Coordinates of C-alpha atoms in Angstrom, one line a residue:
Chain A
N2 CA -37.1 -48.7 -0.1
A3 CA -34.1 -49.0 2.1
G4 CA -35.0 -45.9 4.1
V5 CA -32.0 -44.2 5.8
T6 CA -28.7 -46.1 5.6
Q7 CA -25.8 -45.4 7.9
T8 CA -22.3 -46.7 7.5
P9 CA -20.2 -47.8 9.3
K10 CA -22.2 -49.4 12.1
F11 CA -19.2 -49.5 14.5
R12 CA -15.9 -47.7 14.6
I13 CA -13.0 -47.2 17.0
L14 CA -10.9 -44.1 16.4
K15 CA -7.8 -42.9 18.1
I16 CA -7.6 -39.4 19.5
G17 CA -6.8 -36.9 16.7
Q18 CA -7.9 -39.2 13.8
S19 CA -10.5 -38.1 11.3
M20 CA -13.4 -39.9 9.8
T21 CA -16.6 -39.5 7.9
L22 CA -19.9 -41.0 8.9
Q23 CA -22.0 -41.8 5.9
C24 CA -25.8 -41.3 5.6
T25 CA -27.9 -41.8 2.6
Q26 CA -31.7 -41.9 2.1
D27 CA -33.8 -43.1 -0.9
M28 CA -37.1 -41.4 0.0
N29 CA -36.3 -38.1 -1.8
H30 CA -36.7 -36.3 1.5
N31 CA -35.6 -32.7 1.6
Y32 CA -34.7 -32.6 5.3
M33 CA -31.8 -34.5 6.8
Y34 CA -30.4 -34.4 10.3
W35 CA -27.5 -35.7 12.4
Y36 CA -28.0 -36.5 16.1
R37 CA -25.7 -37.9 18.8
Q38 CA -26.8 -39.9 21.8
D39 CA -24.6 -40.4 24.8
P40 CA -25.2 -43.4 27.0
G41 CA -28.4 -43.1 29.0
M42 CA -29.1 -39.7 27.5
G43 CA -31.5 -38.2 24.9
L44 CA -30.6 -37.1 21.4
K45 CA -28.8 -33.9 20.7
L46 CA -29.0 -32.3 17.2
I47 CA -25.6 -31.7 15.6
Y48 CA -26.4 -30.4 12.2
Y49 CA -29.3 -30.4 9.8
S50 CA -30.1 -29.6 6.2
V51 CA -33.3 -28.4 4.6
G52 CA -32.1 -29.2 1.0
A53 CA -29.1 -29.8 -1.2
G54 CA -26.5 -27.1 -0.6
I55 CA -28.1 -25.8 2.6
T56 CA -26.9 -26.8 6.1
D57 CA -27.1 -25.3 9.5
K58 CA -25.9 -25.9 13.0
G59 CA -27.9 -27.6 15.7
E60 CA -27.4 -27.8 19.5
V61 CA -23.9 -29.3 19.5
P62 CA -22.0 -28.6 16.3
N63 CA -18.5 -28.1 17.6
G64 CA -16.0 -30.6 16.3
Y65 CA -18.2 -31.6 13.3
N66 CA -18.7 -30.6 9.7
V67 CA -21.4 -31.6 7.2
S68 CA -22.1 -31.1 3.5
R69 CA -25.1 -31.8 1.4
S70 CA -24.2 -31.9 -2.3
T71 CA -27.1 -34.2 -3.2
T72 CA -30.6 -34.8 -1.9
E73 CA -29.7 -38.4 -1.0
D74 CA -26.4 -38.0 1.0
F75 CA -25.6 -36.1 4.2
P76 CA -22.1 -37.1 5.5
L77 CA -20.9 -36.0 8.9
R78 CA -17.2 -35.3 9.2
L79 CA -15.1 -35.5 12.4
E80 CA -11.8 -33.8 11.9
L81 CA -9.9 -34.3 15.1
A82 CA -11.5 -37.0 17.2
A83 CA -11.8 -36.5 20.9
P84 CA -12.9 -38.9 23.7
S85 CA -15.9 -36.5 24.2
Q86 CA -17.2 -37.6 20.8
T87 CA -17.7 -41.2 21.9
S88 CA -21.3 -41.6 21.2
V89 CA -24.0 -43.2 19.0
Y90 CA -24.7 -41.1 15.9
F91 CA -28.1 -41.2 14.3
C92 CA -28.9 -39.8 10.9
A93 CA -32.6 -39.0 10.0
S94 CA -34.6 -37.6 7.2
S95 CA -38.1 -36.1 6.8
Q96 CA -40.4 -34.4 4.4
Q97 CA -42.1 -31.3 5.8
D98 CA -44.8 -32.2 8.3
L99 CA -44.2 -35.9 8.2
G100 CA -42.3 -37.8 11.0
Y101 CA -38.6 -38.5 10.9
T102 CA -37.1 -41.7 9.6
F103 CA -34.0 -42.6 11.5
G104 CA -31.1 -44.8 10.5
S105 CA -29.9 -47.7 12.7
G106 CA -26.9 -45.6 14.0
T107 CA -23.1 -45.6 14.1
R108 CA -21.5 -46.5 17.4
L109 CA -18.2 -44.5 17.7
T110 CA -15.6 -45.0 20.3
V111 CA -12.6 -42.6 20.6
V112 CA -9.7 -43.9 22.5
Chain B
D23 CA -34.3 -27.0 26.1
A24 CA -37.1 -29.4 25.2
K25 CA -40.5 -27.8 25.1
T26 CA -42.2 -30.8 26.7
T27 CA -42.4 -32.4 30.2
Q28 CA -42.8 -36.2 30.5
P29 CA -42.7 -38.5 33.5
P30 CA -39.3 -40.3 33.6
S31 CA -40.7 -43.8 33.8
M32 CA -43.9 -45.8 33.8
D33 CA -45.0 -49.4 34.1
C34 CA -47.8 -51.1 32.3
A35 CA -49.2 -54.6 32.5
E36 CA -49.1 -56.6 29.3
G37 CA -52.4 -56.5 27.4
R38 CA -53.5 -53.3 29.2
A39 CA -53.6 -49.9 27.7
A40 CA -50.5 -47.7 28.2
N41 CA -51.3 -44.0 28.6
L42 CA -48.3 -41.8 28.3
P43 CA -48.8 -38.1 29.3
C44 CA -47.0 -35.1 28.0
N45 CA -47.2 -31.5 29.0
H46 CA -46.5 -28.8 26.5
S47 CA -48.0 -25.7 28.1
T48 CA -46.0 -23.2 25.8
I49 CA -47.0 -24.8 22.5
S50 CA -47.7 -22.3 19.7
G51 CA -50.7 -22.4 17.4
N52 CA -48.7 -23.8 14.5
E53 CA -46.7 -26.4 16.4
Y54 CA -47.5 -30.1 16.0
V55 CA -47.2 -32.7 18.7
Y56 CA -45.0 -35.7 17.6
W57 CA -44.4 -39.0 19.4
Y58 CA -41.4 -41.3 18.8
R59 CA -40.1 -44.3 20.6
Q60 CA -36.7 -45.8 20.9
I61 CA -36.3 -49.5 21.6
H62 CA -33.0 -50.2 23.3
S63 CA -30.3 -48.3 21.3
Q64 CA -32.1 -48.7 18.0
G65 CA -32.8 -45.6 16.0
P66 CA -36.0 -43.8 17.2
Q67 CA -39.2 -44.7 15.4
Y68 CA -41.9 -42.3 14.5
I69 CA -45.3 -43.2 16.0
I70 CA -47.9 -40.5 15.4
H71 CA -48.4 -36.8 15.2
G72 CA -51.2 -34.3 15.4
L73 CA -52.1 -30.6 15.5
K74 CA -55.3 -30.2 17.4
N75 CA -57.5 -33.1 16.5
N76 CA -57.2 -36.6 18.0
E77 CA -55.4 -39.0 15.8
T78 CA -55.2 -42.8 15.5
N79 CA -53.1 -45.1 13.4
E80 CA -52.2 -48.8 13.5
M81 CA -49.7 -48.2 16.3
A82 CA -51.4 -45.8 18.7
S83 CA -53.8 -43.0 19.4
L84 CA -53.0 -39.4 20.2
I85 CA -55.3 -37.4 22.4
I86 CA -54.7 -33.6 22.5
T87 CA -56.5 -31.5 25.0
E88 CA -58.7 -28.7 23.7
D89 CA -56.3 -26.0 24.9
R90 CA -53.4 -28.0 23.4
K91 CA -51.3 -27.7 26.5
S92 CA -51.1 -31.5 27.0
S93 CA -51.5 -34.7 25.2
T94 CA -51.6 -38.4 25.8
L95 CA -50.3 -41.2 23.7
I96 CA -52.3 -44.4 24.1
L97 CA -51.0 -47.9 23.2
P98 CA -54.3 -49.8 23.4
H99 CA -52.9 -53.3 24.1
A100 CA -49.4 -53.0 25.3
T101 CA -47.0 -55.9 24.6
L102 CA -43.5 -56.7 25.8
R103 CA -42.2 -55.3 22.5
D104 CA -43.6 -51.9 23.4
T105 CA -41.0 -51.6 26.2
A106 CA -39.0 -48.5 25.1
V107 CA -38.3 -44.8 25.7
Y108 CA -41.1 -42.6 24.4
Y109 CA -40.4 -39.1 23.3
C110 CA -43.0 -36.3 23.0
I111 CA -41.9 -33.4 20.9
V112 CA -43.5 -30.2 19.7
S113 CA -42.3 -28.5 16.6
V114 CA -43.0 -26.7 13.4
I115 CA -41.2 -28.7 10.9
G116 CA -40.3 -27.7 7.4
R117 CA -42.4 -24.7 6.9
S118 CA -41.7 -22.9 3.7
G119 CA -42.3 -19.3 3.4
G120 CA -41.7 -17.0 0.5
S121 CA -38.2 -17.2 -0.9
G122 CA -36.8 -19.0 2.2
T123 CA -37.4 -22.1 4.1
S124 CA -37.9 -21.9 7.8
Y125 CA -37.1 -24.8 10.2
D126 CA -37.7 -25.3 13.8
K127 CA -35.0 -27.4 15.5
V128 CA -36.5 -30.5 16.9
I129 CA -35.3 -31.0 20.5
F130 CA -35.5 -34.4 22.1
G131 CA -36.0 -34.4 25.8
P132 CA -35.3 -37.4 28.1
G133 CA -38.6 -39.0 27.3
T134 CA -40.6 -41.6 29.3
S135 CA -39.1 -45.1 29.8
L136 CA -42.1 -47.5 29.5
S137 CA -41.7 -51.0 30.9
V138 CA -44.4 -53.5 29.9
I139 CA -44.6 -56.1 32.6
P140 CA -45.8 -59.7 31.9

């Protein structure tokens, strides 16, 4: 099993550009999440999904969108990149009471 | 806000036990205690979780007080590779009920930065 795979690992965006952060898991987990982590800070929940076709907002959803058309994939969309979105983005998945499995992260810089 | 309180930092001598405390005085009866760690900008790693009984796995032990208002993560023989930020989280995760599915948002606090010293 590959676990949770995130692509790309690094990206530099210009202000106003758009991009999609990809996340896929091969563990057949129902629950998937997107977090961001600013330098020296903890993780903030952006969006989460409890199953295909179901998504909901977390703590910091503004400026982002998600979709969950399959169990495996949970992409995160940035429509108009802003410098405040410079961060490390982590995707995770879980199955009910079991712990989360995190991906290795995408390091995004908006200039 | 996170539902837990942890010391911001701790040191531990290599080879000794590292005991990381966590206060969760407002924990509900159906909330689990989870521990994760994050080694230098990597993705967080699940360590262990429990409801009310003490738990042990190959990585650590989790001791939960009888009133469940606090817990301690124990790394029995700390190594330099255990230097990381450790997060204590309480949550009800993925509870299904009737025709709907409930979910409790997992909030990560700042955690405890553990430094294992040679």
